[in-house]
XYZ file of C-alpha atoms in Angstrom:
598
model
C 0.000 -0.005 0.011
C 1.425 3.399 -1.011
C 2.109 6.223 1.407
C -0.699 8.803 1.644
C 0.701 11.439 4.044
C 2.467 14.359 2.371
C 3.652 17.836 3.203
C 1.460 20.694 2.051
C 3.032 23.327 -0.243
C 3.984 26.542 1.586
C 1.340 28.526 -0.327
C -1.449 26.196 0.841
C -0.135 26.076 4.441
C 0.066 29.890 4.531
C -3.559 30.227 3.321
C -4.729 27.791 6.018
C -2.827 29.645 8.720
C -4.050 32.999 7.369
C -7.628 31.855 7.987
C -7.037 32.019 11.754
C -5.468 35.465 11.780
C -7.244 37.231 8.845
C -10.947 36.518 9.136
C -12.306 39.656 7.474
C -11.101 43.171 6.402
C -11.326 44.350 10.031
C -8.630 41.823 10.935
C -6.258 43.384 8.393
C -6.771 46.870 9.789
C -6.353 45.627 13.385
C -3.002 44.030 12.617
C -1.614 46.878 10.523
C -2.670 49.628 12.982
C -1.225 47.654 15.900
C 2.069 47.336 14.001
C 1.994 51.110 13.444
C 1.552 51.640 17.156
C 4.456 49.329 17.930
C 6.543 51.348 15.456
C 6.081 54.518 17.565
C 3.780 56.354 15.099
C 2.218 59.627 16.200
C -0.228 59.841 13.256
C -2.032 56.872 11.691
C -4.333 57.185 8.649
C -6.639 54.398 7.511
C -8.333 54.356 4.140
C -10.758 51.707 2.838
C -12.649 51.199 -0.384
C -15.772 49.008 -0.558
C -15.421 48.181 3.137
C -11.968 46.752 2.513
C -12.906 44.372 -0.298
C -11.176 46.458 -2.970
C -8.498 48.279 -1.019
C -7.175 48.887 2.542
C -4.433 51.379 3.154
C -2.725 52.145 6.471
C -0.221 55.021 6.553
C 1.907 55.822 9.638
C 4.843 58.064 10.552
C 6.628 55.448 12.646
C 10.271 54.471 12.469
C 9.881 52.536 9.198
C 11.932 49.556 7.961
C 15.112 48.984 5.999
C 15.005 47.143 2.687
C 16.136 43.916 4.301
C 13.584 44.119 7.133
C 10.807 44.945 4.685
C 11.532 41.766 2.771
C 11.917 39.614 5.891
C 8.829 41.005 7.612
C 6.529 38.991 5.296
C 8.115 35.695 6.190
C 6.138 33.563 8.633
C 7.225 33.846 12.278
C 9.602 36.672 11.458
C 9.258 39.335 14.215
C 11.208 42.019 16.032
C 9.027 41.793 19.137
C 10.397 38.616 20.811
C 13.580 36.552 20.643
C 12.982 33.614 22.954
C 10.064 31.755 24.564
C 10.527 33.533 27.873
C 9.647 36.835 26.142
C 6.069 35.619 25.753
C 5.602 36.248 29.477
C 6.998 39.761 29.384
C 5.248 41.356 26.405
C 5.194 45.126 25.910
C 4.029 45.275 22.310
C 0.725 44.707 20.556
C 2.002 42.006 18.200
C 4.608 39.345 18.778
C 3.884 36.191 16.745
C 5.186 37.401 13.395
C 2.119 35.976 11.603
C 0.145 39.084 10.621
C 2.004 40.290 7.544
C 2.641 36.801 6.276
C -1.078 35.966 6.634
C -2.136 39.140 4.840
C 0.275 38.533 1.979
C -1.063 34.983 1.571
C -4.565 36.158 0.746
C -4.108 39.572 -0.913
C -2.035 41.732 -3.204
C 0.303 43.878 -1.053
C 2.288 47.017 -1.745
C 4.617 48.441 0.933
C 6.429 51.772 0.860
C 8.704 52.370 3.854
C 11.656 54.481 4.867
C 13.684 54.944 8.019
C 14.630 58.417 9.333
C 18.383 57.892 8.675
C 17.847 56.852 5.048
C 17.340 59.176 2.099
C 15.651 56.558 -0.059
C 12.912 54.170 0.944
C 11.859 50.751 -0.286
C 8.926 49.714 -2.530
C 7.974 46.049 -2.108
C 5.137 44.299 -3.926
C 3.774 40.825 -3.123
C 1.003 38.645 -4.481
C -0.088 35.478 -2.614
C 3.159 35.313 -0.513
C 5.229 35.646 -3.691
C 7.443 38.747 -3.976
C 6.825 40.290 -7.389
C 9.107 43.315 -7.069
C 11.447 45.324 -4.871
C 13.010 48.670 -5.744
C 14.110 51.945 -4.133
C 11.582 54.736 -3.984
C 11.178 58.257 -2.588
C 8.688 58.240 0.289
C 8.190 59.868 3.715
C 9.496 58.318 6.945
C 7.235 55.548 8.173
C 5.294 52.827 6.425
C 2.479 52.800 3.851
C 0.728 49.474 3.443
C -1.761 49.059 0.586
C -3.766 45.837 0.584
C -5.820 45.166 -2.577
C -8.271 42.452 -3.594
C -8.477 40.753 -0.252
C -9.156 36.991 -0.498
C -8.732 37.129 -4.273
C -7.153 33.641 -4.210
C -9.633 32.241 -1.630
C -13.018 32.643 -3.399
C -14.953 30.809 -0.683
C -13.751 33.245 2.007
C -14.503 36.266 -0.184
C -17.969 34.911 -1.061
C -19.016 34.641 2.544
C -18.059 38.174 3.565
C -21.031 40.149 4.836
C -22.500 43.227 3.235
C -20.418 46.361 2.926
C -22.242 48.105 5.763
C -21.656 45.174 8.138
C -17.979 44.821 7.219
C -17.429 48.582 7.582
C -19.063 48.485 10.983
C -16.643 45.729 11.968
C -13.746 47.837 10.705
C -14.935 50.829 12.726
C -15.235 48.652 15.853
C -11.698 47.370 15.528
C -10.449 50.904 14.796
C -12.227 52.322 17.853
C -10.750 49.660 20.198
C -7.248 50.747 19.295
C -7.984 54.499 19.228
C -9.413 54.380 22.762
C -6.165 52.963 24.161
C -3.806 55.526 22.597
C -5.244 59.033 23.023
C -1.757 60.446 22.431
C -1.871 59.268 18.769
C -3.848 61.047 16.043
C -6.068 58.808 13.936
C -8.111 59.366 10.794
C -10.457 57.028 8.925
C -11.690 57.431 5.361
C -14.253 55.253 3.555
C -14.639 55.523 -0.207
C -12.913 58.950 -0.104
C -15.122 60.384 2.677
C -13.749 61.187 6.118
C -15.513 59.027 8.715
C -13.468 59.859 11.798
C -10.792 62.418 12.715
C -9.337 62.006 16.172
C -6.721 64.487 17.422
C -4.261 63.674 20.149
C -5.501 64.600 23.618
C -6.572 63.186 26.973
C -8.340 59.890 27.517
C -11.661 61.546 28.376
C -11.478 63.746 25.298
C -10.777 60.709 23.111
C -13.849 58.904 24.482
C -15.954 61.970 23.804
C -14.550 62.387 20.303
C -15.398 58.782 19.444
C -18.847 58.491 21.087
C -20.167 62.033 21.233
C -20.333 64.928 23.690
C -23.494 63.714 25.403
C -21.579 60.807 26.932
C -19.251 63.259 28.682
C -21.900 64.134 31.245
C -22.505 60.478 32.138
C -18.896 59.486 32.996
C -17.511 59.089 36.477
C -13.718 58.656 36.823
C -12.252 55.699 38.681
C -8.682 55.391 39.798
C -7.018 52.915 42.163
C -3.403 51.855 42.681
C -2.453 48.577 44.381
C 0.512 46.255 44.401
C -1.369 43.788 42.143
C -2.631 46.218 39.534
C -3.738 49.751 38.821
C -7.211 50.499 37.490
C -8.199 53.773 35.771
C -10.898 54.909 33.416
C -14.560 55.826 33.622
C -17.900 54.241 34.501
C -21.361 55.538 33.641
C -23.886 57.140 35.988
C -26.911 54.968 36.845
C -29.168 57.202 34.773
C -27.108 56.511 31.630
C -28.181 52.857 31.627
C -29.716 51.559 28.382
C -30.866 48.210 27.104
C -28.799 48.160 23.943
C -26.017 50.066 22.212
C -24.035 50.643 25.407
C -20.276 51.235 25.147
C -18.498 48.756 27.377
C -14.723 48.299 27.106
C -11.981 46.572 29.084
C -8.292 47.137 28.304
C -5.228 45.569 29.883
C -1.726 46.884 29.290
C -2.932 48.817 26.206
C -4.788 45.843 24.725
C -8.561 45.384 24.287
C -9.984 42.308 25.966
C -13.264 40.538 26.607
C -13.782 39.402 30.187
C -17.301 38.280 31.288
C -16.089 37.768 34.894
C -14.988 41.436 35.285
C -18.114 42.594 33.463
C -20.217 40.824 36.081
C -18.267 42.605 38.786
C -19.157 46.013 37.351
C -22.816 45.185 36.742
C -23.227 43.743 40.267
C -22.304 47.152 41.649
C -25.293 48.709 39.833
C -27.627 45.915 40.759
C -29.985 47.991 42.908
C -29.547 51.228 41.009
C -30.761 50.363 37.503
C -33.699 48.281 36.170
C -33.195 44.602 35.384
C -31.813 44.078 31.888
C -30.244 47.522 31.576
C -26.546 48.128 30.991
C -24.231 51.031 31.876
C -21.253 52.265 29.775
C -17.724 51.790 31.103
C -14.180 52.292 29.878
C -11.816 50.506 32.304
C -8.053 50.245 31.880
C -5.979 47.698 33.810
C -2.217 47.905 34.220
C -0.680 44.728 35.557
C 2.839 43.237 35.467
C 3.352 41.600 32.074
C 4.284 38.323 33.756
C 0.869 38.111 35.501
C -1.181 37.752 32.336
C -1.181 35.450 29.353
C -2.270 36.915 26.020
C -1.015 34.035 23.903
C -4.322 32.093 23.976
C -6.056 32.995 20.765
C -4.825 34.664 17.549
C -7.200 37.624 18.065
C -5.555 38.252 21.498
C -8.892 39.317 23.062
C -9.039 36.390 25.541
C -6.564 37.015 28.387
C -5.832 35.001 31.493
C -5.004 36.702 34.793
C -2.913 35.092 37.479
C -4.713 36.943 40.333
C -8.182 37.121 38.791
C -10.155 36.818 42.048
C -8.164 39.534 43.802
C -8.467 41.904 40.837
C -12.234 41.258 40.772
C -12.471 42.464 44.364
C -10.310 45.504 43.607
C -12.478 46.370 40.592
C -15.697 46.067 42.606
C -14.310 48.340 45.314
C -13.073 50.867 42.767
C -16.473 51.186 41.023
C -18.288 51.423 44.363
C -15.914 54.106 45.527
C -16.418 56.137 42.338
C -20.175 56.009 42.560
C -20.143 56.909 46.257
C -17.499 59.635 45.988
C -19.439 61.581 43.403
C -22.780 61.141 45.222
C -24.416 59.364 42.367
C -26.655 57.119 44.425
C -30.186 57.777 43.138
C -32.211 59.758 45.625
C -35.737 58.800 46.687
C -38.093 61.142 44.880
C -41.630 61.028 46.273
C -44.542 62.078 44.079
C -45.693 65.424 45.516
C -47.993 66.440 42.702
C -51.281 67.803 44.086
C -50.103 67.646 47.707
C -50.663 70.711 49.962
C -47.714 72.969 50.582
C -46.697 72.896 54.263
C -45.211 76.239 55.389
C -42.071 76.365 57.517
C -42.501 76.925 61.300
C -41.895 80.534 62.368
C -41.300 80.738 66.179
C -41.849 84.534 66.167
C -45.395 84.156 64.900
C -47.915 83.925 67.758
C -50.590 81.362 67.046
C -53.711 81.506 69.198
C -54.904 78.173 70.581
C -58.094 76.823 68.980
C -61.372 77.529 70.808
C -63.748 74.575 71.119
C -67.310 75.029 70.034
C -70.192 73.083 71.510
C -73.980 73.137 71.912
C -74.784 73.773 75.576
C -78.413 72.614 75.140
C -77.438 69.191 73.802
C -78.689 66.318 75.969
C -77.713 62.761 74.894
C -80.509 61.191 76.925
C -83.257 62.930 75.009
C -84.850 60.583 72.463
C -87.426 62.901 70.913
C -85.428 63.587 67.762
C -84.644 59.885 67.263
C -88.223 58.791 67.686
C -89.441 61.490 65.376
C -86.912 60.474 62.734
C -87.859 56.817 63.131
C -91.542 57.553 62.703
C -90.765 59.724 59.724
C -88.881 56.913 58.017
C -91.609 54.363 58.730
C -94.328 56.619 57.396
C -92.449 57.269 54.133
C -90.990 53.837 53.339
C -93.292 53.283 50.362
C -91.753 56.190 48.479
C -88.428 54.341 48.339
C -89.939 51.640 46.085
C -92.006 53.908 43.865
C -91.643 52.900 40.214
C -90.349 49.398 40.868
C -92.318 46.322 39.701
C -92.275 42.930 41.252
C -91.866 41.197 37.902
C -88.471 42.888 37.268
C -85.579 40.423 37.505
C -82.512 41.001 39.683
C -79.089 39.423 39.627
C -79.040 36.128 41.473
C -77.186 36.291 44.771
C -75.688 33.239 46.405
C -74.246 32.794 49.837
C -70.539 32.138 50.058
C -68.959 29.767 52.507
C -67.843 32.632 54.774
C -71.303 34.094 54.895
C -70.835 37.038 52.532
C -73.141 37.313 49.479
C -71.316 37.260 46.115
C -72.645 37.640 42.628
C -72.651 34.610 40.389
C -70.997 36.617 37.654
C -67.189 37.309 37.332
C -65.048 39.203 34.866
C -63.858 37.136 31.872
C -60.185 38.139 32.497
C -58.062 38.579 35.570
C -54.794 40.526 35.788
C -52.143 38.923 37.954
C -49.493 41.182 39.600
C -49.747 43.704 36.756
C -47.910 41.389 34.405
C -50.107 38.509 33.289
C -53.674 38.274 31.941
C -55.384 35.084 33.058
C -58.523 33.810 31.297
C -60.437 30.554 31.295
C -60.421 28.414 28.150
C -61.971 25.070 27.313
C -58.801 23.118 28.107
C -57.839 24.977 31.318
C -56.359 28.309 32.293
C -54.582 30.535 29.736
C -51.812 32.874 30.977
C -50.846 35.754 28.675
C -47.842 38.073 29.061
C -49.461 41.488 28.558
C -46.263 43.248 27.410
C -45.296 40.590 24.874
C -48.849 40.321 23.601
C -49.014 44.088 22.965
C -45.579 43.979 21.276
C -46.893 41.405 18.800
C -50.043 43.439 18.143
C -48.220 46.732 17.624
C -45.469 45.134 15.567
C -47.933 43.855 12.979
C -49.782 47.206 13.045
C -46.582 49.131 12.308
C -45.562 46.646 9.594
C -48.909 47.156 7.869
C -48.541 50.931 8.083
C -45.086 50.804 6.466
C -46.241 48.459 3.719
C -49.187 50.737 2.952
C -47.120 53.919 3.560
C -49.849 55.549 5.654
C -47.692 56.722 8.555
C -48.209 60.264 9.933
C -45.796 62.617 11.723
C -46.538 64.437 14.935
C -44.404 67.565 15.314
C -42.792 68.097 18.707
C -42.822 71.424 20.558
C -39.207 71.218 21.673
C -36.898 69.263 19.337
C -34.355 66.955 20.937
C -30.874 66.099 19.739
C -29.817 62.448 19.238
C -26.145 61.611 18.690
C -24.745 58.396 17.320
C -21.250 56.911 17.521
C -19.098 57.287 14.350
C -19.122 53.472 13.962
C -22.897 53.646 13.462
C -22.718 56.251 10.734
C -23.160 53.733 7.874
C -26.201 52.154 9.528
C -27.767 55.552 10.280
C -27.374 56.659 6.659
C -29.001 53.412 5.514
C -31.904 53.764 7.949
C -32.564 57.463 7.359
C -34.984 57.117 4.397
C -36.949 54.440 6.214
C -37.103 56.471 9.433
C -38.589 59.405 7.476
C -41.140 57.093 5.840
C -42.303 55.713 9.149
C -42.924 59.219 10.492
C -39.691 60.586 12.023
C -38.690 64.147 11.042
C -34.894 64.350 11.456
C -32.487 67.148 10.563
C -28.776 66.411 10.138
C -26.759 68.749 12.439
C -23.398 67.296 11.455
C -21.007 65.283 13.582
C -23.380 62.307 13.662
C -25.995 64.418 15.458
C -29.643 64.809 14.413
C -32.471 67.043 15.544
C -35.712 65.131 16.203
C -38.417 67.557 14.998
C -41.262 65.015 14.711
C -42.147 61.476 15.706
C -44.645 58.957 14.354
C -48.207 59.696 15.400
C -49.107 57.706 18.503
C -45.543 57.750 19.883
C -45.572 61.251 21.348
C -45.212 60.061 24.938
C -42.079 57.955 24.501
C -38.425 59.001 24.668
C -37.604 59.479 20.971
C -33.842 59.743 21.601
C -33.706 56.356 23.374
C -35.966 54.820 20.739
C -33.722 55.910 17.842
C -30.588 54.783 19.624
C -32.190 51.370 20.314
C -33.312 51.015 16.675
C -29.789 51.797 15.419
C -28.282 49.339 17.905
C -30.677 46.613 16.726
C -29.926 47.351 13.091
C -26.173 47.227 13.776
C -26.535 43.919 15.556
C -28.680 42.284 12.846
C -27.020 43.821 9.794
C -30.271 44.735 8.015
C -29.264 43.822 4.473
C -32.753 44.116 2.919
C -35.669 46.531 3.148
C -37.753 43.853 4.881
C -35.138 43.540 7.612
C -35.097 47.295 8.099
C -38.921 47.445 8.304
C -38.926 44.647 10.832
C -36.269 46.369 12.986
C -38.133 49.684 12.953
C -41.487 48.054 13.726
C -40.065 46.001 16.603
C -38.268 48.950 18.098
C -41.376 51.122 18.068
C -43.556 48.270 19.349
C -41.293 47.657 22.337
C -41.284 51.303 23.318
C -45.028 51.868 22.969
C -46.369 48.543 24.294
C -48.186 48.070 27.593
C -45.569 47.891 30.352
C -45.335 45.543 33.313
C -47.117 46.940 36.293
C -49.665 48.860 34.260
C -53.161 48.134 35.605
C -55.692 47.171 32.908
C -59.483 47.239 33.079
C -61.569 44.269 31.936
C -62.461 46.019 28.634
C -58.745 46.791 27.983
C -57.798 43.170 28.679
C -60.671 41.973 26.429
C -59.455 44.218 23.569
C -55.838 43.079 24.056
C -56.763 39.394 23.952
C -58.980 39.819 20.895
C -56.299 41.774 19.027
C -53.723 39.155 19.924
C -55.812 36.303 18.509
C -56.393 38.364 15.350
C -52.631 38.532 14.708
C -50.666 36.180 12.528
C -48.757 34.533 15.395
C -50.342 34.368 18.870
C -47.600 32.218 20.411
C -44.387 34.214 19.961
C -43.138 37.767 19.709
C -41.255 38.889 16.615
C -37.969 38.153 18.439
C -39.073 34.654 19.450
C -40.269 35.046 23.057
C -43.266 33.090 24.268
C -46.481 35.126 24.636
C -48.865 32.690 26.288
C -49.060 29.380 28.068
C -51.995 27.110 28.970
C -52.243 25.328 32.312
C -54.349 22.244 31.601
C -57.425 21.650 33.773
C -56.280 18.175 34.763
C -53.029 19.697 36.154
C -55.029 22.156 38.188
C -57.276 19.397 39.556
C -54.200 17.309 40.380
C -52.688 20.186 42.317
C -55.815 20.384 44.478
C -56.062 16.661 45.188
């Protein structure tokens, strides 16, 4: 039998390895920008065309490379960051594996222009699928200029399964923001298809956060700062009133590197447990500085999963730091009693002489006299027939039965019963039906809004005082895509520049809701789902408006309101589930009820 195991060609092995490091255009930008940071750049410019499918260009003013280093940098496992295995536990750079440039060159056409400060002439290097196609001297500024064209041109399957341009550009912006938030001392710019998307000047950390996510966030940030022997923690956490359900900015960084850490996230959210409603999230930007030997970043090629040696101790330090920040700035929500319609109680003035009240009484009153009582009794007895004037004996009255405890009760009961302001309970042939009132109303309103959009019969209600809604730069593409649909559904928005919009009108029937929060939630949902088609956008808009305008938990409903809600629910296309797949009703069979009482 012949041998069947063989070594793969280098080109195939490189493409397989590149699949772990370069998953989409955002991965290319992450790796190139991190290399620019490691090179000591003070200005980094990123340009993309067609969300990175056609071209990605990263220009920096770092220290650059010599002609030999430029050629060697594209070899696999060639790096200037580490020299021995022990260096993996003392990392001070963003990259270290030496895989990024080799992986990019394996799946794209690459052009590099680079020059060092002590050289008069730079180097132009071109590669195609790991193969060097040219190298020559060229005049260029100090630093490096990477141009990546036709990404995944030689891996058609990977290119075919890239998402839409808006989704890929959103991923690029997310990766770009994660790096920009760590290095406020570096200036960043981002251009998409020739248009400037983001321009971040060097400044303080707080200013960088505000530049990325808008000025409104500045009023919701509380600084935290703690220094211990294990670690130092700095950054900002949000005020309790800044909590939102979706679209909240939450970032952890360790030693200048973005990370995901559910355990530390739980620590922060536990601190707000009694301050915000269940299901809400608060923004935070928290930066850890720990000894390089106490963490391990060499777990996954994306380097976002990081292990801590003293995880439990750092968890306690983080909890104490967030608690201290909230308490120090007196941001515990105060108890605000409802005083509307209550009488105003004046302050006590000791100099004001108040006369004691004088009692008034009838000196001729004698409780033992019964004349008035007898007269009243006789008067009632003499006139008792007038009370029944106009009534006929043949008129029927509701039947009254005697209860076990001796109190008469009517033999009629309402058809629906509301339980704890959350569920509607009604009897059906098979048992007891329990309906979630909020989810039922979401289903009803969702279908109503969908019909309005399909028939284009939405109306706009102008607001007396326009509000301003601001979106993060990473959401700009989604906002531009949603804008025509928002106007069709009834929103009147005016672009104020800087990703800010004035809300001049809202859809009729939604006047009492917070339009700013609604728009932010709709954009967050659209960003999460992608919304490639018009149907997806309609569904996102309808669901967002239905959630905001639906009956809330705790709202007391009358029997007629419950009757209308139940009838409308059973007239909808799906009575069992909400548009996002949550159960609306459940039936408790009669035999189960009888078994419980046996």
